[in-house]
PDB file of C-alpha atoms in Angstrom:
ATOM      1  CA  UNK M  28     -16.801 -22.061  -9.214  1.00  0.00           C
ATOM      2  CA  UNK M  29     -14.889 -25.033  -8.918  1.00  0.00           C
ATOM      3  CA  UNK M  30     -13.809 -27.438  -6.425  1.00  0.00           C
ATOM      4  CA  UNK M  31     -10.357 -26.251  -5.886  1.00  0.00           C
ATOM      5  CA  UNK M  32     -11.961 -22.613  -5.426  1.00  0.00           C
ATOM      6  CA  UNK M  33     -14.301 -23.227  -2.724  1.00  0.00           C
ATOM      7  CA  UNK M  34     -11.385 -25.218  -0.836  1.00  0.00           C
ATOM      8  CA  UNK M  35     -10.182 -22.257  -0.969  1.00  0.00           C
ATOM      9  CA  UNK M  36     -12.399 -20.054   0.265  1.00  0.00           C
ATOM     10  CA  UNK M  37     -13.102 -22.474   2.664  1.00  0.00           C
ATOM     11  CA  UNK M  38      -9.711 -22.694   3.645  1.00  0.00           C
ATOM     12  CA  UNK M  39      -9.969 -19.198   4.487  1.00  0.00           C
ATOM     13  CA  UNK M  40     -12.690 -19.133   6.255  1.00  0.00           C
ATOM     14  CA  UNK M  41     -11.567 -21.711   8.689  1.00  0.00           C
ATOM     15  CA  UNK M  42      -8.671 -19.811   9.497  1.00  0.00           C
ATOM     16  CA  UNK M  43     -10.141 -16.851   9.755  1.00  0.00           C
ATOM     17  CA  UNK M  44     -12.726 -18.455  11.783  1.00  0.00           C
ATOM     18  CA  UNK M  45      -9.570 -20.268  13.909  1.00  0.00           C
ATOM     19  CA  UNK M  46      -8.079 -17.113  13.943  1.00  0.00           C
ATOM     20  CA  UNK M  47     -11.772 -14.963  15.806  1.00  0.00           C
ATOM     21  CA  UNK M  48     -11.871 -17.652  18.296  1.00  0.00           C
ATOM     22  CA  UNK M  49      -8.432 -17.470  19.266  1.00  0.00           C
ATOM     23  CA  UNK M  50      -8.681 -13.802  19.945  1.00  0.00           C
ATOM     24  CA  UNK M  51     -12.412 -14.562  21.930  1.00  0.00           C
ATOM     25  CA  UNK M  52     -10.680 -17.236  24.221  1.00  0.00           C
ATOM     26  CA  UNK M  53      -7.371 -14.302  25.065  1.00  0.00           C
ATOM     27  CA  UNK M  54     -10.137 -11.506  25.492  1.00  0.00           C
ATOM     28  CA  UNK M  55     -12.103 -14.359  27.935  1.00  0.00           C
ATOM     29  CA  UNK M  56      -8.979 -15.933  29.663  1.00  0.00           C
ATOM     30  CA  UNK M  57      -7.542 -12.284  30.086  1.00  0.00           C
ATOM     31  CA  UNK M  58     -11.167 -10.967  31.446  1.00  0.00           C
ATOM     32  CA  UNK M  59     -10.971 -14.072  33.928  1.00  0.00           C
ATOM     33  CA  UNK M  60      -8.115 -13.417  34.664  1.00  0.00           C
ATOM     34  CA  UNK M  61      -8.433  -9.816  35.995  1.00  0.00           C
TER      35      UNK M  61
END
């Protein structure tokens, strides 16, 4: 794999992690609000 491939993969996984974090935060917030 080239450095570019790694960067692409990392960007995708970093974005995925961000999405999961956002979902978790939303769930926490609604659980706290409930």
